[in-house]
PDB file of C-alpha atoms in Angstrom:
ATOM      1  CA  MET A   1     138.222 138.340  31.589  1.00 50.00           C
ATOM      2  CA  SER A   2     140.956 135.969  32.858  1.00 56.00           C
ATOM      3  CA  ALA A   3     143.166 136.749  35.837  1.00 60.00           C
ATOM      4  CA  TYR A   4     146.146 137.373  33.624  1.00 57.00           C
ATOM      5  CA  GLN A   5     144.224 139.617  31.210  1.00 57.00           C
ATOM      6  CA  ASN A   6     142.828 141.606  34.126  1.00 60.00           C
ATOM      7  CA  VAL A   7     146.328 142.077  35.645  1.00 61.00           C
ATOM      8  CA  THR A   8     147.805 143.020  32.246  1.00 55.00           C
ATOM      9  CA  GLN A   9     145.103 145.636  31.616  1.00 56.00           C
ATOM     10  CA  ARG A  10     145.644 147.049  35.103  1.00 54.00           C
ATOM     11  CA  ALA A  11     149.402 147.356  34.417  1.00 52.00           C
ATOM     12  CA  ARG A  12     148.573 149.323  31.244  1.00 52.00           C
ATOM     13  CA  GLY A  13     146.346 151.715  33.133  1.00 51.00           C
ATOM     14  CA  GLY A  14     143.023 150.139  32.212  1.00 48.00           C
ATOM     15  CA  ARG A  15     139.920 150.339  34.404  1.00 46.00           C
ATOM     16  CA  VAL A  16     139.579 146.920  36.067  1.00 50.00           C
ATOM     17  CA  GLN A  17     138.185 145.448  39.257  1.00 68.00           C
ATOM     18  CA  PRO A  18     140.553 144.523  42.072  1.00 81.00           C
ATOM     19  CA  VAL A  19     142.107 141.135  41.337  1.00 92.00           C
ATOM     20  CA  VAL A  20     141.714 138.448  43.993  1.00 94.00           C
ATOM     21  CA  LEU A  21     143.247 135.076  43.258  1.00 96.00           C
ATOM     22  CA  SER A  22     141.414 131.964  44.512  1.00 94.00           C
ATOM     23  CA  ASN A  23     139.601 134.097  47.157  1.00 95.00           C
ATOM     24  CA  HIS A  24     142.930 134.246  48.956  1.00 96.00           C
ATOM     25  CA  TYR A  25     145.386 136.838  47.583  1.00 97.00           C
ATOM     26  CA  ARG A  26     144.411 140.377  46.612  1.00 97.00           C
ATOM     27  CA  LEU A  27     146.909 141.917  44.159  1.00 97.00           C
ATOM     28  CA  ILE A  28     147.952 145.453  45.137  1.00 96.00           C
ATOM     29  CA  ARG A  29     150.393 146.551  42.457  1.00 95.00           C
ATOM     30  CA  GLU A  30     152.884 145.235  39.960  1.00 95.00           C
ATOM     31  CA  ILE A  31     156.488 145.397  41.191  1.00 93.00           C
ATOM     32  CA  GLY A  32     158.282 143.563  38.382  1.00 91.00           C
ATOM     33  CA  ARG A  33     157.843 142.163  34.896  1.00 90.00           C
ATOM     34  CA  GLY A  34     159.899 139.850  32.630  1.00 83.00           C
ATOM     35  CA  ALA A  35     159.631 137.414  29.771  1.00 79.00           C
ATOM     36  CA  TYR A  36     158.075 134.841  32.107  1.00 85.00           C
ATOM     37  CA  GLY A  37     155.180 137.057  33.356  1.00 90.00           C
ATOM     38  CA  SER A  38     154.917 139.495  36.267  1.00 95.00           C
ATOM     39  CA  VAL A  39     155.503 139.932  40.008  1.00 96.00           C
ATOM     40  CA  HIS A  40     152.939 141.582  42.300  1.00 97.00           C
ATOM     41  CA  LEU A  41     152.789 142.850  45.805  1.00 96.00           C
ATOM     42  CA  ALA A  42     149.728 141.170  47.308  1.00 97.00           C
ATOM     43  CA  ALA A  43     147.832 140.703  50.550  1.00 98.00           C
ATOM     44  CA  ASP A  44     146.613 137.466  52.114  1.00 98.00           C
ATOM     45  CA  ILE A  45     142.982 138.324  52.822  1.00 97.00           C
ATOM     46  CA  THR A  46     142.228 135.120  54.737  1.00 97.00           C
ATOM     47  CA  VAL A  47     144.006 136.380  57.870  1.00 95.00           C
ATOM     48  CA  THR A  48     143.430 139.404  60.102  1.00 95.00           C
ATOM     49  CA  PRO A  49     145.244 141.688  59.815  1.00 96.00           C
ATOM     50  CA  GLU A  50     146.047 141.025  56.231  1.00 96.00           C
ATOM     51  CA  GLU A  51     149.634 139.901  55.642  1.00 96.00           C
ATOM     52  CA  MET A  52     151.725 141.195  52.756  1.00 96.00           C
ATOM     53  CA  CYS A  53     153.280 138.748  50.340  1.00 97.00           C
ATOM     54  CA  VAL A  54     154.535 138.525  46.706  1.00 97.00           C
ATOM     55  CA  VAL A  55     152.780 136.697  43.902  1.00 98.00           C
ATOM     56  CA  LYS A  56     154.913 135.683  40.960  1.00 97.00           C
ATOM     57  CA  MET A  57     152.740 134.979  37.935  1.00 97.00           C
ATOM     58  CA  PHE A  58     154.009 132.700  35.150  1.00 96.00           C
ATOM     59  CA  GLN A  59     152.472 132.596  31.675  1.00 94.00           C
ATOM     60  CA  ARG A  60     151.445 129.148  30.501  1.00 92.00           C
ATOM     61  CA  ARG A  61     154.311 128.527  28.079  1.00 93.00           C
ATOM     62  CA  GLU A  62     156.335 125.336  28.267  1.00 92.00           C
ATOM     63  CA  GLU A  63     159.727 126.937  28.947  1.00 91.00           C
ATOM     64  CA  VAL A  64     158.182 129.389  31.468  1.00 93.00           C
ATOM     65  CA  LEU A  65     156.362 126.644  33.389  1.00 96.00           C
ATOM     66  CA  LYS A  66     159.556 124.556  33.472  1.00 95.00           C
ATOM     67  CA  SER A  67     161.360 127.455  35.178  1.00 94.00           C
ATOM     68  CA  ALA A  68     158.449 127.843  37.609  1.00 97.00           C
ATOM     69  CA  GLN A  69     158.608 124.187  38.519  1.00 97.00           C
ATOM     70  CA  VAL A  70     162.351 124.442  39.087  1.00 97.00           C
ATOM     71  CA  GLU A  71     161.797 127.358  41.434  1.00 98.00           C
ATOM     72  CA  TYR A  72     158.982 125.591  43.275  1.00 98.00           C
ATOM     73  CA  THR A  73     160.983 122.390  43.741  1.00 98.00           C
ATOM     74  CA  THR A  74     164.125 124.209  44.802  1.00 98.00           C
ATOM     75  CA  LEU A  75     162.448 126.478  47.305  1.00 98.00           C
ATOM     76  CA  SER A  76     160.534 123.533  48.748  1.00 98.00           C
ATOM     77  CA  ALA A  77     163.873 121.775  49.344  1.00 98.00           C
ATOM     78  CA  LEU A  78     165.511 124.845  50.873  1.00 97.00           C
ATOM     79  CA  LYS A  79     162.604 126.102  52.969  1.00 91.00           C
ATOM     80  CA  ASN A  80     164.328 125.792  56.324  1.00 84.00           C
ATOM     81  CA  HIS A  81     167.034 128.377  55.818  1.00 93.00           C
ATOM     82  CA  ARG A  82     166.594 132.021  56.849  1.00 92.00           C
ATOM     83  CA  GLY A  83     168.721 133.253  53.950  1.00 95.00           C
ATOM     84  CA  VAL A  84     166.291 131.940  51.337  1.00 97.00           C
ATOM     85  CA  VAL A  85     163.010 133.607  50.364  1.00 97.00           C
ATOM     86  CA  THR A  86     160.061 131.660  51.852  1.00 96.00           C
ATOM     87  CA  LEU A  87     157.733 129.764  49.576  1.00 98.00           C
ATOM     88  CA  LEU A  88     154.206 130.272  50.995  1.00 97.00           C
ATOM     89  CA  GLY A  89     152.349 128.269  48.402  1.00 97.00           C
ATOM     90  CA  ASP A  90     151.330 128.056  44.742  1.00 97.00           C
ATOM     91  CA  LEU A  91     148.193 128.558  42.644  1.00 97.00           C
ATOM     92  CA  ASP A  92     147.372 126.605  39.509  1.00 95.00           C
ATOM     93  CA  LEU A  93     144.874 128.842  37.659  1.00 94.00           C
ATOM     94  CA  ASP A  94     143.391 128.535  34.151  1.00 88.00           C
ATOM     95  CA  ASP A  95     145.726 130.952  32.372  1.00 91.00           C
ATOM     96  CA  VAL A  96     148.597 131.412  34.801  1.00 95.00           C
ATOM     97  CA  TYR A  97     150.636 129.518  37.383  1.00 97.00           C
ATOM     98  CA  CYS A  98     151.573 131.449  40.512  1.00 98.00           C
ATOM     99  CA  LEU A  99     154.146 131.123  43.262  1.00 98.00           C
ATOM    100  CA  VAL A 100     153.351 132.904  46.511  1.00 98.00           C
ATOM    101  CA  LEU A 101     156.456 134.108  48.304  1.00 98.00           C
ATOM    102  CA  SER A 102     157.389 136.049  51.416  1.00 96.00           C
ATOM    103  CA  ARG A 103     157.648 139.794  50.922  1.00 95.00           C
ATOM    104  CA  GLU A 104     161.206 141.114  51.244  1.00 93.00           C
ATOM    105  CA  ARG A 105     162.133 144.788  51.424  1.00 90.00           C
ATOM    106  CA  MET A 106     164.411 145.783  48.481  1.00 92.00           C
ATOM    107  CA  ASN A 107     167.263 144.494  46.410  1.00 96.00           C
ATOM    108  CA  LEU A 108     170.905 145.640  46.693  1.00 96.00           C
ATOM    109  CA  LEU A 109     170.801 147.923  43.632  1.00 95.00           C
ATOM    110  CA  THR A 110     167.792 149.782  45.091  1.00 95.00           C
ATOM    111  CA  LEU A 111     169.482 149.937  48.501  1.00 94.00           C
ATOM    112  CA  ALA A 112     172.698 151.363  47.058  1.00 96.00           C
ATOM    113  CA  GLY A 113     170.691 153.960  45.117  1.00 95.00           C
ATOM    114  CA  LYS A 114     168.973 155.123  48.303  1.00 94.00           C
ATOM    115  CA  THR A 115     172.177 155.846  50.206  1.00 93.00           C
ATOM    116  CA  GLU A 116     173.644 159.381  50.180  1.00 91.00           C
ATOM    117  CA  LYS A 117     176.695 158.291  48.113  1.00 93.00           C
ATOM    118  CA  GLY A 118     174.749 155.984  45.820  1.00 94.00           C
ATOM    119  CA  LYS A 119     176.869 153.010  46.843  1.00 95.00           C
ATOM    120  CA  LEU A 120     177.456 150.750  49.826  1.00 96.00           C
ATOM    121  CA  GLY A 121     180.285 151.005  52.305  1.00 96.00           C
ATOM    122  CA  THR A 122     182.616 148.389  53.720  1.00 97.00           C
ATOM    123  CA  LYS A 123     180.436 147.656  56.795  1.00 96.00           C
ATOM    124  CA  ALA A 124     177.361 146.890  54.694  1.00 96.00           C
ATOM    125  CA  ILE A 125     179.388 144.775  52.273  1.00 97.00           C
ATOM    126  CA  THR A 126     180.799 142.810  55.170  1.00 97.00           C
ATOM    127  CA  LYS A 127     177.278 141.842  56.288  1.00 96.00           C
ATOM    128  CA  ILE A 128     176.126 141.137  52.764  1.00 97.00           C
ATOM    129  CA  VAL A 129     179.012 138.889  51.868  1.00 98.00           C
ATOM    130  CA  TYR A 130     178.850 137.014  55.183  1.00 98.00           C
ATOM    131  CA  ASP A 131     175.111 136.353  54.880  1.00 97.00           C
ATOM    132  CA  VAL A 132     175.203 135.386  51.202  1.00 98.00           C
ATOM    133  CA  CYS A 133     178.262 133.125  51.639  1.00 98.00           C
ATOM    134  CA  THR A 134     176.594 131.406  54.624  1.00 98.00           C
ATOM    135  CA  THR A 135     173.376 130.881  52.613  1.00 98.00           C
ATOM    136  CA  LEU A 136     175.213 129.613  49.555  1.00 99.00           C
ATOM    137  CA  GLU A 137     177.185 127.182  51.724  1.00 99.00           C
ATOM    138  CA  TYR A 138     173.860 125.699  52.836  1.00 98.00           C
ATOM    139  CA  ILE A 139     172.377 125.696  49.346  1.00 98.00           C
ATOM    140  CA  HIS A 140     175.426 123.888  47.967  1.00 98.00           C
ATOM    141  CA  SER A 141     175.374 121.382  50.818  1.00 98.00           C
ATOM    142  CA  GLN A 142     171.847 120.451  49.610  1.00 98.00           C
ATOM    143  CA  ASN A 143     173.306 119.859  46.096  1.00 98.00           C
ATOM    144  CA  TYR A 144     171.857 122.942  44.496  1.00 98.00           C
ATOM    145  CA  ILE A 145     173.610 125.733  42.520  1.00 98.00           C
ATOM    146  CA  HIS A 146     171.772 129.057  42.215  1.00 97.00           C
ATOM    147  CA  ARG A 147     173.399 130.153  38.928  1.00 96.00           C
ATOM    148  CA  ASP A 148     171.856 133.643  38.897  1.00 95.00           C
ATOM    149  CA  ILE A 149     173.456 135.600  41.746  1.00 96.00           C
ATOM    150  CA  LYS A 150     173.186 139.284  41.026  1.00 95.00           C
ATOM    151  CA  PRO A 151     172.292 142.451  43.037  1.00 96.00           C
ATOM    152  CA  GLU A 152     168.651 142.255  41.927  1.00 95.00           C
ATOM    153  CA  ASN A 153     168.383 138.749  43.442  1.00 96.00           C
ATOM    154  CA  LEU A 154     169.923 139.679  46.812  1.00 98.00           C
ATOM    155  CA  MET A 155     167.252 141.212  49.052  1.00 96.00           C
ATOM    156  CA  LEU A 156     167.034 142.903  52.428  1.00 92.00           C
ATOM    157  CA  GLY A 157     164.685 141.172  54.824  1.00 84.00           C
ATOM    158  CA  SER A 158     161.315 142.799  55.121  1.00 71.00           C
ATOM    159  CA  ASP A 159     161.801 144.429  58.546  1.00 63.00           C
ATOM    160  CA  LEU A 160     164.253 147.350  58.427  1.00 57.00           C
ATOM    161  CA  ASN A 161     163.826 147.907  62.165  1.00 56.00           C
ATOM    162  CA  ALA A 162     165.293 144.506  63.040  1.00 58.00           C
ATOM    163  CA  THR A 163     168.673 142.851  62.586  1.00 68.00           C
ATOM    164  CA  ILE A 164     168.998 142.613  58.821  1.00 77.00           C
ATOM    165  CA  GLN A 165     169.181 139.295  57.001  1.00 88.00           C
ATOM    166  CA  ILE A 166     170.138 139.225  53.327  1.00 94.00           C
ATOM    167  CA  LYS A 167     168.014 136.782  51.400  1.00 96.00           C
ATOM    168  CA  LEU A 168     168.373 135.090  48.040  1.00 98.00           C
ATOM    169  CA  ILE A 169     165.462 135.070  45.576  1.00 97.00           C
ATOM    170  CA  ASP A 170     164.737 133.887  42.037  1.00 96.00           C
ATOM    171  CA  PHE A 171     165.665 130.219  41.848  1.00 97.00           C
ATOM    172  CA  GLY A 172     164.158 129.700  38.362  1.00 94.00           C
ATOM    173  CA  VAL A 173     167.477 128.547  36.835  1.00 94.00           C
ATOM    174  CA  ALA A 174     168.818 126.749  39.866  1.00 96.00           C
ATOM    175  CA  LYS A 175     170.518 123.422  39.143  1.00 96.00           C
ATOM    176  CA  TYR A 176     170.422 120.209  41.273  1.00 97.00           C
ATOM    177  CA  PHE A 177     173.483 117.986  41.035  1.00 96.00           C
ATOM    178  CA  ARG A 178     173.660 114.477  42.404  1.00 94.00           C
ATOM    179  CA  LYS A 179     177.426 114.403  42.791  1.00 94.00           C
ATOM    180  CA  ARG A 180     180.485 116.503  42.039  1.00 94.00           C
ATOM    181  CA  PHE A 181     181.093 116.801  38.289  1.00 93.00           C
ATOM    182  CA  ASP A 182     184.167 117.610  36.228  1.00 93.00           C
ATOM    183  CA  ILE A 183     184.721 121.405  36.168  1.00 91.00           C
ATOM    184  CA  THR A 184     185.409 121.201  32.430  1.00 91.00           C
ATOM    185  CA  LYS A 185     181.750 120.205  31.768  1.00 92.00           C
ATOM    186  CA  ARG A 186     180.188 122.396  29.108  1.00 93.00           C
ATOM    187  CA  ASP A 187     176.987 124.421  29.453  1.00 89.00           C
ATOM    188  CA  ASN A 188     176.343 127.485  27.258  1.00 78.00           C
ATOM    189  CA  MET A 189     173.374 128.691  29.247  1.00 77.00           C
ATOM    190  CA  TYR A 190     175.040 131.784  30.726  1.00 69.00           C
ATOM    191  CA  THR A 191     177.578 132.937  28.164  1.00 63.00           C
ATOM    192  CA  ASN A 192     176.002 136.454  28.064  1.00 65.00           C
ATOM    193  CA  CYS A 193     175.035 137.048  31.706  1.00 77.00           C
ATOM    194  CA  PHE A 194     176.583 140.285  33.056  1.00 82.00           C
ATOM    195  CA  TYR A 195     177.333 138.783  36.495  1.00 90.00           C
ATOM    196  CA  SER A 196     178.433 135.353  35.348  1.00 90.00           C
ATOM    197  CA  SER A 197     181.930 134.121  36.152  1.00 92.00           C
ATOM    198  CA  GLY A 198     184.670 133.902  33.544  1.00 90.00           C
ATOM    199  CA  ARG A 199     184.190 130.160  33.388  1.00 90.00           C
ATOM    200  CA  MET A 200     180.453 130.435  32.808  1.00 91.00           C
ATOM    201  CA  SER A 201     181.019 133.142  30.189  1.00 88.00           C
ATOM    202  CA  ALA A 202     183.353 130.741  28.411  1.00 87.00           C
ATOM    203  CA  GLY A 203     180.644 128.062  28.306  1.00 90.00           C
ATOM    204  CA  MET A 204     181.563 125.952  31.295  1.00 91.00           C
ATOM    205  CA  ALA A 205     178.890 124.521  33.598  1.00 94.00           C
ATOM    206  CA  ALA A 206     178.361 126.535  36.789  1.00 95.00           C
ATOM    207  CA  THR A 207     179.823 125.057  39.948  1.00 97.00           C
ATOM    208  CA  PRO A 208     179.234 126.108  43.589  1.00 98.00           C
ATOM    209  CA  ARG A 209     182.384 128.254  43.344  1.00 98.00           C
ATOM    210  CA  ASP A 210     180.873 130.149  40.433  1.00 96.00           C
ATOM    211  CA  ASP A 211     177.952 131.218  42.629  1.00 98.00           C
ATOM    212  CA  ILE A 212     180.566 132.804  44.942  1.00 98.00           C
ATOM    213  CA  VAL A 213     182.315 134.516  42.017  1.00 97.00           C
ATOM    214  CA  MET A 214     178.906 135.948  40.989  1.00 96.00           C
ATOM    215  CA  MET A 215     178.490 137.167  44.530  1.00 98.00           C
ATOM    216  CA  LEU A 216     181.862 138.952  44.222  1.00 98.00           C
ATOM    217  CA  PHE A 217     180.771 140.699  40.995  1.00 96.00           C
ATOM    218  CA  SER A 218     177.497 141.679  42.644  1.00 96.00           C
ATOM    219  CA  VAL A 219     179.168 143.431  45.598  1.00 98.00           C
ATOM    220  CA  MET A 220     181.686 145.030  43.268  1.00 97.00           C
ATOM    221  CA  LYS A 221     178.739 146.609  41.492  1.00 95.00           C
ATOM    222  CA  VAL A 222     177.056 148.045  44.601  1.00 97.00           C
ATOM    223  CA  GLN A 223     180.293 149.192  46.236  1.00 97.00           C
ATOM    224  CA  MET A 224     182.186 150.495  43.183  1.00 95.00           C
ATOM    225  CA  GLU A 225     179.137 151.622  41.106  1.00 86.00           C
ATOM    226  CA  VAL A 226     181.016 150.951  37.841  1.00 83.00           C
ATOM    227  CA  MET A 227     182.176 147.374  37.219  1.00 85.00           C
ATOM    228  CA  PRO A 228     185.866 147.273  36.122  1.00 83.00           C
ATOM    229  CA  LEU A 229     184.999 144.782  33.348  1.00 84.00           C
ATOM    230  CA  ASP A 230     184.647 145.439  29.633  1.00 79.00           C
ATOM    231  CA  ARG A 231     181.012 145.360  28.475  1.00 75.00           C
ATOM    232  CA  SER A 232     181.520 146.764  24.976  1.00 78.00           C
ATOM    233  CA  ASN A 233     180.704 143.405  23.371  1.00 79.00           C
ATOM    234  CA  ILE A 234     180.238 139.789  24.354  1.00 78.00           C
ATOM    235  CA  GLU A 235     183.666 138.561  23.299  1.00 81.00           C
ATOM    236  CA  ARG A 236     185.519 141.329  25.199  1.00 84.00           C
ATOM    237  CA  SER A 237     183.341 140.776  28.290  1.00 82.00           C
ATOM    238  CA  ARG A 238     184.078 137.085  28.266  1.00 84.00           C
ATOM    239  CA  ALA A 239     187.829 137.571  27.823  1.00 86.00           C
ATOM    240  CA  ASP A 240     187.929 140.266  30.542  1.00 89.00           C
ATOM    241  CA  ARG A 241     186.137 138.010  33.075  1.00 88.00           C
ATOM    242  CA  LEU A 242     188.485 135.144  32.422  1.00 89.00           C
ATOM    243  CA  LEU A 243     191.445 137.472  32.785  1.00 92.00           C
ATOM    244  CA  PHE A 244     190.056 138.961  35.993  1.00 93.00           C
ATOM    245  CA  GLU A 245     189.957 135.585  37.728  1.00 92.00           C
ATOM    246  CA  THR A 246     193.785 135.342  37.489  1.00 92.00           C
ATOM    247  CA  LYS A 247     194.785 138.977  37.310  1.00 93.00           C
ATOM    248  CA  TRP A 248     192.333 140.540  39.784  1.00 93.00           C
ATOM    249  CA  HIS A 249     195.296 141.997  41.758  1.00 93.00           C
ATOM    250  CA  ARG A 250     196.368 144.329  38.957  1.00 93.00           C
ATOM    251  CA  ASP A 251     196.134 148.038  39.756  1.00 89.00           C
ATOM    252  CA  HIS A 252     193.856 148.935  36.831  1.00 86.00           C
ATOM    253  CA  TYR A 253     190.945 147.064  38.452  1.00 92.00           C
ATOM    254  CA  HIS A 254     191.077 149.561  41.355  1.00 93.00           C
ATOM    255  CA  LEU A 255     189.532 147.116  43.821  1.00 96.00           C
ATOM    256  CA  PRO A 256     189.033 148.666  47.278  1.00 97.00           C
ATOM    257  CA  PRO A 257     190.933 146.753  50.026  1.00 97.00           C
ATOM    258  CA  ASN A 258     188.009 144.683  51.265  1.00 98.00           C
ATOM    259  CA  LEU A 259     187.128 143.461  47.740  1.00 98.00           C
ATOM    260  CA  TYR A 260     190.847 142.928  46.940  1.00 97.00           C
ATOM    261  CA  HIS A 261     191.214 140.500  49.879  1.00 98.00           C
ATOM    262  CA  LEU A 262     187.856 138.933  49.137  1.00 98.00           C
ATOM    263  CA  ALA A 263     188.918 138.223  45.561  1.00 98.00           C
ATOM    264  CA  ALA A 264     192.237 136.733  46.892  1.00 97.00           C
ATOM    265  CA  SER A 265     190.312 134.305  49.121  1.00 98.00           C
ATOM    266  CA  ILE A 266     187.939 133.280  46.320  1.00 98.00           C
ATOM    267  CA  PHE A 267     190.492 132.782  43.570  1.00 96.00           C
ATOM    268  CA  ALA A 268     193.210 131.209  45.750  1.00 94.00           C
ATOM    269  CA  GLY A 269     194.392 127.929  44.265  1.00 89.00           C
ATOM    270  CA  GLY A 270     192.674 128.416  40.889  1.00 89.00           C
ATOM    271  CA  PRO A 271     189.410 126.901  39.596  1.00 90.00           C
ATOM    272  CA  SER A 272     187.736 124.329  41.894  1.00 94.00           C
ATOM    273  CA  PHE A 273     184.319 122.811  42.380  1.00 97.00           C
ATOM    274  CA  TYR A 274     183.687 124.127  45.922  1.00 98.00           C
ATOM    275  CA  PRO A 275     184.972 127.394  47.318  1.00 98.00           C
ATOM    276  CA  ASN A 276     186.595 127.654  50.745  1.00 98.00           C
ATOM    277  CA  TYR A 277     183.599 129.072  52.573  1.00 98.00           C
ATOM    278  CA  ASN A 278     185.311 129.493  55.940  1.00 98.00           C
ATOM    279  CA  ALA A 279     188.281 131.342  54.427  1.00 98.00           C
ATOM    280  CA  ILE A 280     185.940 133.674  52.593  1.00 98.00           C
ATOM    281  CA  LYS A 281     183.926 134.496  55.719  1.00 98.00           C
ATOM    282  CA  GLU A 282     187.034 135.024  57.851  1.00 97.00           C
ATOM    283  CA  THR A 283     188.499 137.283  55.185  1.00 98.00           C
ATOM    284  CA  ILE A 284     185.422 139.517  54.972  1.00 97.00           C
ATOM    285  CA  LYS A 285     185.196 139.735  58.762  1.00 96.00           C
ATOM    286  CA  LYS A 286     188.711 141.174  58.894  1.00 96.00           C
ATOM    287  CA  ALA A 287     187.659 143.927  56.456  1.00 95.00           C
ATOM    288  CA  TYR A 288     185.752 145.724  59.224  1.00 95.00           C
ATOM    289  CA  PRO A 289     187.209 144.413  62.530  1.00 94.00           C
ATOM    290  CA  ARG A 290     184.871 146.403  64.803  1.00 94.00           C
ATOM    291  CA  PHE A 291     181.861 144.665  63.336  1.00 94.00           C
ATOM    292  CA  ASP A 292     181.139 140.908  63.536  1.00 94.00           C
ATOM    293  CA  PRO A 293     178.532 140.062  60.893  1.00 93.00           C
ATOM    294  CA  SER A 294     177.645 136.808  62.586  1.00 91.00           C
ATOM    295  CA  THR A 295     176.530 138.478  65.884  1.00 90.00           C
ATOM    296  CA  ASP A 296     176.506 142.288  65.680  1.00 90.00           C
ATOM    297  CA  ILE A 297     173.482 144.278  64.658  1.00 85.00           C
ATOM    298  CA  LEU A 298     173.389 146.234  61.395  1.00 85.00           C
ATOM    299  CA  ARG A 299     170.520 148.574  60.835  1.00 82.00           C
ATOM    300  CA  PHE A 300     169.162 150.268  57.734  1.00 79.00           C
ATOM    301  CA  ASP A 301     167.222 153.335  58.850  1.00 80.00           C
ATOM    302  CA  SER A 302     164.823 155.040  56.388  1.00 80.00           C
ATOM    303  CA  GLN A 303     164.894 158.856  56.506  1.00 84.00           C
ATOM    304  CA  GLN A 304     162.053 161.251  55.685  1.00 80.00           C
ATOM    305  CA  ASN A 305     163.824 162.341  52.483  1.00 86.00           C
ATOM    306  CA  GLY A 306     163.859 158.743  51.242  1.00 83.00           C
ATOM    307  CA  THR A 307     167.514 158.042  51.837  1.00 86.00           C
ATOM    308  CA  ILE A 308     168.746 155.168  53.980  1.00 86.00           C
ATOM    309  CA  ILE A 309     171.437 155.423  56.662  1.00 85.00           C
ATOM    310  CA  ILE A 310     173.319 152.215  57.418  1.00 84.00           C
ATOM    311  CA  SER A 311     174.657 151.945  60.953  1.00 81.00           C
TER     312      SER A 311
END
């Protein structure tokens, strides 16, 4: 039985032997699955004590392997930044290709669901926006655009007892650009993505600024619970996103003050290739003046009942 068949049977509840890849990584449990393959919590058995990691398994299909190669190349180029998930290695097996990544704690949707109110407050959003904006500024300076910023791809660092660092994961659709391109360039790749910007929804190629807009939509989701954008069909969603980027200040969007000012700093001056990173970071820091996200400690404490208290 191949490694992928063994893993698939295990996921379906079949009786299988523990899966160890290349005498190096023991798979513990499946933690995610998609069209590309599956994601597993794993242990590096070559060190003592064993170290936890994540193994992302890609099926051997042309389009899937292309995405895997994009992610490998991008993470290799961005490996020196603390806001990017760490690439530990890769495995080229008979029936699957695997990326081995650092284990992070949980994504923002999971985090919001574990709080008492089911959503994140201003202090947590301040830290998240500051970290993500800082990381995106670095990624863009290396001529990469993430293109898939969403709550599921924004992770808490693995140690909840330390100063938290928000990390970006899933670079499978990242784009490298050699030089600044015309913002009217077409690209229909993300016309249906829930967190895509209005421009992307309208078929325009993603720019660094669009990563920041996707960050805004992501924090709107985890702070407001319900996105104030029409999702009834693709056309209405596209039109509503485009309208939001110029009419975000209207009362019917009900943006809380911190997100209202964040939107103002992002959309100031209209569409552009690069956002004003410094203005965005200064704006979000003013949202919670008693907390400096660049220096102060923010802790996420797990309680016995499973909830998380942010302090």
